[in-house]
């Protein structure tokens, strides 16, 4: 899908479809008014059939005096409060209708609307991301592909072509590429998307964009002393990988942002085996890793002037004769010891070693991204990612980026009071803290390994994937991470 910014008039654009916004009170946006005049009121005459809610659509064909084959009316909700959710609903509604009708090219006029206090560049970014998201398909494993019209190939955003808007377009298109990559990695089944597959995917990105890549094998990790990460990998026949992919688009010597992504390509729970119901969903347990690869793909694709190091501990969590047992005590890369009371709390065990490893890059900040706890899904559902941080300024920057990307987070506490729950009689700490505040104690565990760093933890257990009929990976939080990397500190 190609996007371009071109000043043109909606009534004379020769396109498969022109998308026009209408408020709930039937008030037309300026481009819709022009089309209405050109068609001598044919548009107004049809308005009664358009429901008032944002995202509702009505398709009109062959309007007199209008060059486009079709006109798609999209509801914008109440005019007074045209804000981010309504704009996004309108874009999504339009995208769904465009997909249905199989238009090859479209003019999307909605981008000139004033959305809250956002600049037009915000509209451009969200229009591109919304459309690309809606047209994403994962059908590579179906032998019978859905026959259908060719997908939307060209979208014109009718605006005057300013440099700032062109930059927004480029950023959004690259972000959409990164998001699609993250989604596909999440959707791939666990027999295909193994730790080695993630390493190979990192290799493809490294090759395409000429990025430095290092993949550490079990041997090297043993030498380093990553006893905690390797304890998780023990039960699996798949070799663990520590993937280190760098993107250096910024000034030489500028400290990188470190992104650490949980890469459990399948989480059975290990000896503390999970119940069978919906266990297939544990293939998404590498979504943190996927978001790191997607973010680096996006930044490289837009040639962003930033330095980033992506660190991905990848392995399976399996039961087996060699698997780690409840009660085992392991020594982490930091030297601290952990009593593994539950082998299903494995994410923190691989992340702690990766977070310690991140120190050697002297990052300006380190952020880990992980489908870490079911408790986070209970706390925040599928709407907000859980944010934990030992640095208020970093937390504020993440919240601002998340808000801008509409890939929202909610900050949770990391108070010392919770640390007590991790007490162990036999080691420096236990790897679980009981049921109360499960997402907080998981973060508190990680905090013990990041004392020397500006650190934040994103628990994406609820936001990285959707269950039910529309089951699948979402590509979150790639939009947030890209915006964060691009921030001006
Ligand atoms: N990968 C899971 C967390 C998870 C659960 C992600 C549901 C997405 C949906 C994680 O490794 C896990 O199993 N966590 C346990 C921790 C518990 C044993 C302390 C959990 O949340 O139940
Ligand atoms: Mn688990
Ligand atoms: Zn897990």
Coordinates of C-alpha atoms and ligand atoms in Angstrom, one line a residue:
X1 CA 0.0 0.0 0.0
X2 CA 1.5 3.3 -1.2
X3 CA 0.6 6.6 0.4
X4 CA 1.2 10.0 -1.0
X5 CA 0.3 13.6 -0.1
X6 CA -1.2 15.6 -2.9
X7 CA -3.3 18.8 -2.9
X8 CA -6.3 17.9 -4.9
X9 CA -10.1 18.6 -5.0
X10 CA -12.3 15.7 -3.8
X11 CA -14.9 16.2 -6.6
X12 CA -12.4 16.0 -9.5
X13 CA -10.0 13.3 -8.2
X14 CA -10.2 10.3 -10.5
X15 CA -10.0 7.5 -7.9
X16 CA -11.8 4.3 -7.1
X17 CA -13.1 5.9 -3.9
X18 CA -13.2 9.2 -2.1
X19 CA -13.6 9.0 1.6
X20 CA -15.6 11.9 3.2
X21 CA -16.4 12.7 6.8
X22 CA -19.8 13.6 8.2
X23 CA -20.6 14.6 11.8
X24 CA -23.3 12.9 13.8
X25 CA -25.6 16.0 13.4
X26 CA -25.3 15.4 9.6
X27 CA -23.0 18.4 9.2
X28 CA -20.6 17.9 6.3
X29 CA -16.8 18.4 6.5
X30 CA -15.5 21.0 4.0
X31 CA -14.4 18.4 1.4
X32 CA -17.8 16.6 1.8
X33 CA -19.5 20.0 1.2
X34 CA -17.6 20.4 -2.1
X35 CA -18.7 17.0 -3.3
X36 CA -22.2 17.7 -2.3
X37 CA -22.2 21.0 -4.3
X38 CA -20.6 19.3 -7.3
X39 CA -23.3 16.5 -7.2
X40 CA -26.1 19.0 -6.7
X41 CA -27.0 17.7 -3.2
X42 CA -26.9 14.0 -4.0
X43 CA -24.7 13.5 -1.0
X44 CA -27.0 15.4 1.5
X45 CA -29.9 13.4 0.0
X46 CA -28.3 10.1 1.1
X47 CA -27.3 11.2 4.6
X48 CA -30.4 9.8 6.3
X49 CA -29.0 6.3 5.8
X50 CA -25.7 7.1 7.6
X51 CA -25.8 6.1 11.3
X52 CA -24.5 8.7 13.6
X53 CA -21.7 6.9 15.4
X54 CA -18.0 7.3 14.6
X55 CA -16.8 4.8 12.1
X56 CA -20.2 4.0 10.5
X57 CA -20.0 4.1 6.7
X58 CA -22.3 4.6 3.7
X59 CA -21.2 3.8 0.1
X60 CA -22.5 5.9 -2.8
X61 CA -21.8 5.0 -6.4
X62 CA -21.8 7.1 -9.6
X63 CA -22.6 10.5 -8.1
X64 CA -23.3 13.0 -10.9
X65 CA -20.6 15.7 -11.2
X66 CA -18.0 13.6 -9.2
X67 CA -15.0 12.1 -11.0
X68 CA -14.5 9.2 -8.5
X69 CA -16.3 6.0 -9.1
X70 CA -17.5 5.8 -5.5
X71 CA -17.9 8.0 -2.5
X72 CA -17.6 6.6 1.0
X73 CA -19.2 8.6 3.8
X74 CA -17.8 8.0 7.2
X75 CA -19.4 9.0 10.5
X76 CA -17.2 11.2 12.8
X77 CA -19.4 11.3 15.9
X78 CA -20.1 14.6 17.6
X79 CA -18.3 17.5 16.1
X80 CA -17.6 19.3 19.5
X81 CA -15.5 16.4 20.6
X82 CA -13.7 15.1 17.6
X83 CA -10.9 13.5 19.5
X84 CA -8.5 10.7 19.1
X85 CA -10.8 7.7 19.6
X86 CA -13.4 9.0 17.1
X87 CA -10.8 9.8 14.5
X88 CA -9.3 6.3 14.9
X89 CA -12.7 4.8 14.7
X90 CA -13.5 6.7 11.5
X91 CA -10.2 5.6 9.9
X92 CA -10.8 2.0 10.9
X93 CA -14.4 2.1 9.7
X94 CA -13.3 3.5 6.4
X95 CA -10.5 0.9 6.1
X96 CA -13.0 -1.9 6.7
X97 CA -15.4 -0.6 4.1
X98 CA -12.5 -0.1 1.6
X99 CA -11.4 -3.7 2.1
X100 CA -14.9 -4.9 1.6
X101 CA -15.4 -3.1 -1.7
X102 CA -12.0 -3.9 -3.0
X103 CA -11.1 -0.5 -4.2
X104 CA -7.6 -0.3 -5.8
X105 CA -7.0 3.4 -4.9
X106 CA -8.6 5.9 -2.6
X107 CA -8.5 9.5 -1.5
X108 CA -8.8 9.8 2.3
X109 CA -10.0 13.4 3.1
X110 CA -10.3 12.8 6.9
X111 CA -6.7 13.8 7.4
X112 CA -7.4 17.6 7.4
X113 CA -9.7 17.5 10.4
X114 CA -8.8 19.1 13.7
X115 CA -8.4 16.2 16.2
X116 CA -8.3 17.6 19.7
X117 CA -5.1 19.6 19.9
X118 CA -3.1 17.3 17.6
X119 CA -1.1 18.6 14.6
X120 CA -2.0 17.4 11.1
X121 CA 1.1 15.2 11.2
X122 CA -0.6 13.2 13.9
X123 CA -3.6 12.6 11.6
X124 CA -1.3 11.5 8.8
X125 CA 0.5 9.0 11.1
X126 CA -2.7 7.5 12.5
X127 CA -4.4 7.4 9.1
X128 CA -1.5 5.4 7.6
X129 CA -1.2 3.1 10.7
X130 CA -4.9 2.6 10.9
X131 CA -5.2 1.6 7.2
X132 CA -2.2 -0.6 7.2
X133 CA -3.4 -2.4 10.3
X134 CA -6.8 -3.0 8.8
X135 CA -5.4 -4.5 5.6
X136 CA -2.9 -6.8 7.4
X137 CA -3.4 -10.5 6.6
X138 CA -1.9 -13.6 7.9
X139 CA -2.7 -16.3 5.5
X140 CA 0.6 -17.8 4.6
X141 CA -0.3 -21.1 6.2
X142 CA -3.7 -21.5 4.5
X143 CA -3.5 -23.5 1.3
X144 CA -6.7 -21.9 0.0
X145 CA -6.1 -18.2 -0.1
X146 CA -9.3 -16.1 0.0
X147 CA -10.0 -15.0 -3.5
X148 CA -10.8 -11.4 -3.6
X149 CA -10.2 -8.1 -5.2
X150 CA -6.6 -6.8 -5.3
X151 CA -5.9 -5.0 -2.1
X152 CA -5.8 -1.2 -1.8
X153 CA -2.6 -0.3 -3.6
X154 CA -2.7 3.5 -3.5
X155 CA -3.9 6.0 -1.0
X156 CA -3.8 9.8 -1.5
X157 CA -4.0 12.1 1.5
X158 CA -5.2 15.4 0.1
X159 CA -3.0 17.9 1.9
X160 CA -0.4 20.5 0.9
X161 CA 2.9 18.6 0.7
X162 CA 4.9 20.1 3.6
X163 CA 8.2 18.6 4.6
X164 CA 6.8 17.9 8.1
X165 CA 3.9 15.9 6.7
X166 CA 6.2 13.9 4.3
X167 CA 8.3 13.0 7.3
X168 CA 5.2 11.9 9.2
X169 CA 4.2 9.7 6.2
X170 CA 7.6 8.1 6.1
X171 CA 7.7 7.5 9.8
X172 CA 4.2 5.9 9.8
X173 CA 4.9 3.7 6.8
X174 CA 8.1 2.3 8.4
X175 CA 6.3 1.9 11.7
X176 CA 3.5 0.0 10.0
X177 CA 6.2 -2.3 8.4
X178 CA 7.7 -2.9 11.9
X179 CA 4.3 -3.6 13.4
X180 CA 3.4 -6.0 10.6
X181 CA 6.6 -7.9 11.2
X182 CA 5.9 -8.1 15.0
X183 CA 2.4 -9.3 14.3
X184 CA 3.5 -12.0 11.9
X185 CA 6.2 -13.2 14.3
X186 CA 3.5 -13.4 17.0
X187 CA 1.1 -15.2 14.7
X188 CA 3.5 -17.8 13.5
X189 CA 3.0 -21.1 15.2
X190 CA 5.6 -22.3 17.8
X191 CA 6.9 -25.1 15.6
X192 CA 8.0 -22.5 13.0
X193 CA 8.8 -19.5 15.2
X194 CA 11.5 -21.1 17.4
X195 CA 14.4 -19.3 19.0
X196 CA 16.5 -20.1 15.9
X197 CA 13.8 -18.6 13.7
X198 CA 13.9 -15.4 15.7
X199 CA 17.7 -15.3 15.3
X200 CA 17.3 -15.9 11.6
X201 CA 14.7 -13.1 11.4
X202 CA 17.2 -10.8 13.1
X203 CA 19.7 -11.9 10.5
X204 CA 17.3 -11.0 7.7
X205 CA 16.8 -7.5 9.2
X206 CA 20.6 -7.1 9.8
X207 CA 21.3 -8.0 6.2
X208 CA 18.6 -5.8 4.6
X209 CA 19.6 -2.7 6.6
X210 CA 23.3 -3.6 7.2
X211 CA 23.0 -3.7 11.0
X212 CA 25.5 -5.3 13.4
X213 CA 24.1 -8.6 14.8
X214 CA 25.5 -11.0 17.3
X215 CA 23.8 -14.2 18.4
X216 CA 25.2 -15.8 21.5
X217 CA 24.9 -19.6 21.8
X218 CA 24.4 -21.8 24.9
X219 CA 28.2 -22.2 25.3
X220 CA 28.9 -18.5 25.4
X221 CA 26.1 -17.9 27.8
X222 CA 27.4 -20.6 30.1
X223 CA 30.8 -19.0 30.1
X224 CA 29.2 -15.6 30.9
X225 CA 27.3 -17.2 33.8
X226 CA 23.7 -16.7 32.6
X227 CA 22.5 -19.5 35.0
X228 CA 19.0 -18.1 35.2
X229 CA 18.2 -17.8 31.5
X230 CA 19.8 -21.2 30.8
X231 CA 17.7 -22.8 33.6
X232 CA 14.6 -22.0 31.7
X233 CA 16.0 -23.4 28.4
X234 CA 16.9 -26.7 30.0
X235 CA 13.8 -28.7 29.3
X236 CA 13.7 -27.9 25.5
X237 CA 15.3 -29.5 22.5
X238 CA 15.5 -26.1 20.9
X239 CA 18.8 -24.3 21.4
X240 CA 18.5 -21.0 23.3
X241 CA 19.7 -17.8 21.6
X242 CA 20.7 -14.4 22.9
X243 CA 20.1 -12.1 20.0
X244 CA 21.8 -8.7 20.0
X245 CA 20.8 -6.5 17.1
X246 CA 22.0 -2.9 16.9
X247 CA 20.8 0.1 14.9
X248 CA 23.2 3.0 14.9
X249 CA 21.5 5.8 13.0
X250 CA 22.4 8.5 15.5
X251 CA 25.6 10.4 16.4
X252 CA 28.6 8.2 17.0
X253 CA 29.2 7.8 20.7
X254 CA 25.7 8.8 21.7
X255 CA 24.4 6.3 24.3
X256 CA 21.9 3.8 22.9
X257 CA 18.4 3.1 24.1
X258 CA 18.4 -0.6 25.1
X259 CA 15.3 -2.6 24.3
X260 CA 15.1 -6.1 26.0
X261 CA 12.4 -8.3 24.7
X262 CA 11.1 -11.5 26.2
X263 CA 11.4 -14.3 23.6
X264 CA 9.7 -17.4 25.0
X265 CA 8.6 -19.0 21.7
X266 CA 6.4 -21.3 23.7
X267 CA 5.5 -21.3 27.4
X268 CA 4.1 -24.6 28.6
X269 CA 4.9 -23.5 32.2
X270 CA 7.6 -26.2 32.4
X271 CA 7.3 -28.6 35.3
X272 CA 4.8 -26.2 36.8
X273 CA 2.7 -27.1 33.7
X274 CA -0.1 -24.8 32.6
X275 CA -3.7 -26.1 32.2
X276 CA -4.5 -27.3 28.6
X277 CA -7.2 -24.7 27.9
X278 CA -5.9 -22.0 25.5
X279 CA -2.3 -23.1 26.0
X280 CA -1.8 -22.5 22.3
X281 CA -1.9 -18.8 23.1
X282 CA 1.4 -19.2 24.8
X283 CA 3.0 -18.9 21.3
X284 CA 2.6 -15.2 21.8
X285 CA 5.0 -15.3 24.7
X286 CA 7.7 -14.0 22.3
X287 CA 5.8 -10.8 21.6
X288 CA 8.3 -8.7 23.5
X289 CA 11.0 -10.0 21.3
X290 CA 8.9 -9.4 18.2
X291 CA 8.3 -5.8 19.2
X292 CA 12.0 -5.2 19.6
X293 CA 12.7 -6.6 16.1
X294 CA 9.7 -4.7 14.7
X295 CA 10.9 -1.4 16.3
X296 CA 14.4 -1.8 15.0
X297 CA 13.0 -2.6 11.5
X298 CA 10.9 0.5 11.7
X299 CA 13.7 2.8 12.8
X300 CA 16.1 1.4 10.2
X301 CA 13.3 1.7 7.5
X302 CA 12.9 5.4 8.2
X303 CA 16.6 6.0 8.8
X304 CA 15.9 7.5 12.2
X305 CA 18.8 9.5 13.8
X306 CA 18.9 7.3 16.9
X307 CA 21.0 4.6 18.4
X308 CA 19.3 1.5 19.7
X309 CA 20.5 -1.9 20.9
X310 CA 17.9 -4.7 20.9
X311 CA 18.6 -7.7 23.3
X312 CA 16.5 -10.8 23.0
X313 CA 16.8 -13.8 25.2
X314 CA 14.9 -16.5 23.3
X315 CA 14.1 -20.1 24.3
X316 CA 11.2 -22.4 25.0
X317 CA 9.8 -23.2 28.4
X318 CA 9.2 -27.0 28.3
X319 CA 8.9 -29.8 30.8
X320 CA 11.3 -32.8 30.4
X321 CA 13.8 -35.0 32.2
X322 CA 16.4 -32.2 32.1
X323 CA 14.0 -29.4 33.0
X324 CA 14.4 -27.1 35.9
X325 CA 12.4 -28.3 39.0
X326 CA 10.5 -26.2 41.5
X327 CA 12.9 -25.8 44.3
X328 CA 16.0 -25.5 42.1
X329 CA 18.3 -22.6 43.0
X330 CA 20.2 -20.9 40.2
X331 CA 22.9 -18.2 40.0
X332 CA 22.0 -15.2 37.8
X333 CA 24.5 -13.3 35.6
X334 CA 24.4 -10.6 38.3
X335 CA 25.6 -13.1 40.9
X336 CA 22.4 -13.0 42.9
X337 CA 20.8 -16.4 43.5
X338 CA 17.1 -17.3 42.8
X339 CA 15.0 -20.1 44.2
X340 CA 12.7 -21.2 41.4
X341 CA 9.5 -22.0 43.2
X342 CA 7.4 -22.0 40.0
X343 CA 8.9 -22.8 36.6
X344 CA 6.0 -21.0 34.9
X345 CA 7.4 -17.6 36.2
X346 CA 10.1 -18.0 33.6
X347 CA 9.9 -14.6 31.8
X348 CA 11.6 -12.8 34.7
X349 CA 14.3 -15.6 34.8
X350 CA 15.4 -14.9 31.2
X351 CA 14.9 -11.2 31.5
X352 CA 17.1 -10.7 34.6
X353 CA 20.1 -12.1 32.8
X354 CA 19.4 -10.1 29.7
X355 CA 19.0 -6.9 31.7
X356 CA 22.3 -7.5 33.5
X357 CA 23.9 -8.1 30.0
X358 CA 22.5 -4.8 28.8
X359 CA 24.8 -2.9 31.3
X360 CA 27.7 -3.5 29.0
X361 CA 26.2 -1.2 26.4
X362 CA 26.0 1.7 28.9
X363 CA 22.6 2.6 27.6
X364 CA 20.9 6.0 28.3
X365 CA 18.0 3.8 29.4
X366 CA 16.9 0.2 29.3
X367 CA 13.3 -0.9 28.6
X368 CA 12.2 -4.4 28.8
X369 CA 9.0 -5.5 27.0
X370 CA 7.4 -8.8 28.1
X371 CA 4.2 -10.8 28.1
X372 CA 5.1 -11.3 31.7
X373 CA 2.0 -11.9 33.8
X374 CA -1.6 -13.0 33.6
X375 CA -2.1 -10.7 36.6
X376 CA -1.5 -7.7 34.3
X377 CA -4.3 -8.8 32.0
X378 CA -6.6 -9.0 35.1
X379 CA -5.5 -5.5 36.2
X380 CA -5.6 -3.6 32.9
X381 CA -7.3 -5.9 30.4
X382 CA -6.4 -5.5 26.7
X383 CA -6.4 -1.7 26.7
X384 CA -3.3 -0.5 28.6
X385 CA 0.2 -1.9 28.9
X386 CA 1.5 -2.0 32.4
X387 CA 4.3 0.4 32.9
X388 CA 6.8 0.1 35.8
X389 CA 9.9 2.3 36.2
X390 CA 12.6 3.3 38.6
X391 CA 12.9 6.7 37.0
X392 CA 10.1 9.3 36.9
X393 CA 11.5 11.2 34.0
X394 CA 11.7 8.1 31.9
X395 CA 8.2 7.0 32.9
X396 CA 6.9 10.4 31.9
X397 CA 8.6 10.1 28.5
X398 CA 7.1 6.7 28.0
X399 CA 3.6 7.9 28.9
X400 CA 3.9 10.8 26.5
X401 CA 5.1 8.6 23.7
X402 CA 2.4 6.1 24.4
X403 CA -0.3 8.8 24.4
X404 CA 1.0 10.2 21.1
X405 CA 1.1 6.7 19.5
X406 CA -2.3 5.9 21.1
X407 CA -0.6 2.7 22.3
X408 CA -1.4 3.5 25.8
X409 CA 0.2 2.5 29.1
X410 CA -0.7 2.8 32.8
X411 CA 1.9 3.3 35.5
X412 CA 1.9 0.8 38.3
X413 CA 3.8 1.0 41.6
X414 CA 7.2 -0.5 42.3
X415 CA 7.3 0.2 46.1
X416 CA 9.7 -1.5 48.4
X417 CA 6.7 -2.8 50.4
X418 CA 6.1 -5.4 47.7
X419 CA 9.7 -6.7 47.7
X420 CA 9.0 -8.7 50.9
X421 CA 6.8 -11.1 48.9
X422 CA 9.8 -12.3 47.0
X423 CA 11.5 -13.5 50.2
X424 CA 13.2 -17.0 50.1
X425 CA 14.5 -19.2 52.8
X426 CA 17.1 -20.7 50.6
X427 CA 18.3 -18.1 48.1
X428 CA 18.6 -14.3 47.7
X429 CA 15.0 -14.3 46.4
X430 CA 12.2 -16.5 45.1
X431 CA 10.9 -16.1 41.5
X432 CA 7.3 -15.7 42.6
X433 CA 5.6 -13.5 45.1
X434 CA 2.2 -15.1 45.5
X435 CA -1.2 -14.1 43.9
X436 CA -1.6 -10.6 45.3
X437 CA -0.3 -7.9 42.9
X438 CA 1.2 -10.5 40.6
X439 CA 2.3 -8.1 37.9
X440 CA 3.9 -5.8 40.6
X441 CA 6.0 -8.5 42.2
X442 CA 7.2 -9.7 38.8
X443 CA 8.4 -6.1 38.1
X444 CA 9.9 -5.9 41.6
X445 CA 11.9 -9.0 40.8
X446 CA 13.3 -7.3 37.6
X447 CA 14.0 -4.1 39.6
X448 CA 16.6 -6.1 41.6
X449 CA 18.6 -6.4 38.4
X450 CA 18.4 -2.9 37.1
X451 CA 19.5 -0.8 40.1
X452 CA 22.4 0.6 38.2
X453 CA 20.3 1.6 35.2
X454 CA 17.5 4.0 34.2
X455 CA 14.9 1.3 33.6
X456 CA 11.3 0.7 32.6
X457 CA 9.4 -2.5 32.2
X458 CA 6.4 -2.9 29.9
X459 CA 4.0 -5.8 30.7
X460 CA 2.3 -6.4 27.4
X461 CA 0.5 -9.7 28.4
X462 CA -2.9 -8.0 27.7
X463 CA -2.0 -5.8 24.8
X464 CA 0.2 -7.8 22.5
X465 CA -2.5 -10.2 21.4
X466 CA -6.3 -10.6 21.2
X467 CA -8.2 -13.7 22.0
X468 CA -11.5 -15.0 20.8
X469 CA -12.7 -15.0 17.2
X470 CA -10.3 -12.3 16.1
X471 CA -7.5 -14.1 17.8
X472 CA -4.1 -12.9 16.8
X473 CA -1.1 -10.7 17.5
X474 CA -1.6 -6.9 17.6
X475 CA 1.9 -5.6 16.9
X476 CA 1.8 -3.5 20.1
X477 CA 3.8 -1.8 21.5
X478 CA 5.8 -1.1 18.3
X479 CA 4.1 2.3 17.8
X480 CA 5.0 3.3 21.3
X481 CA 8.6 2.2 21.2
X482 CA 9.2 3.9 17.9
X483 CA 7.8 7.2 19.2
X484 CA 9.9 6.8 22.3
X485 CA 13.1 6.2 20.4
X486 CA 12.4 9.3 18.3
X487 CA 11.8 11.5 21.3
X488 CA 13.9 14.5 21.9
X489 CA 15.3 14.1 25.4
Ligands
LIG1 N1 3.7 -15.9 29.8 C1 3.0 -16.0 31.0 C2 2.2 -14.7 31.3 C3 0.9 -14.6 30.4 C4 -0.3 -15.2 30.9 C5 0.9 -13.9 29.3 C6 -1.4 -15.0 30.2 C7 -0.2 -13.8 28.5 C8 -1.4 -14.4 29.0 C9 4.1 -16.0 32.1 O1 5.3 -16.7 31.8 C10 3.4 -16.8 33.3 O2 3.2 -17.9 33.1 N2 3.2 -16.1 34.4 C11 2.6 -16.6 35.5 C12 3.4 -16.2 36.7 C13 3.0 -16.9 38.0 C14 3.4 -18.4 37.9 C15 3.6 -16.2 39.1 C16 1.2 -16.2 35.5 O3 0.9 -15.0 35.2 O4 0.3 -16.9 35.9
LIG2 MN1 5.1 -18.8 32.2
LIG3 ZN1 5.7 -16.8 29.8

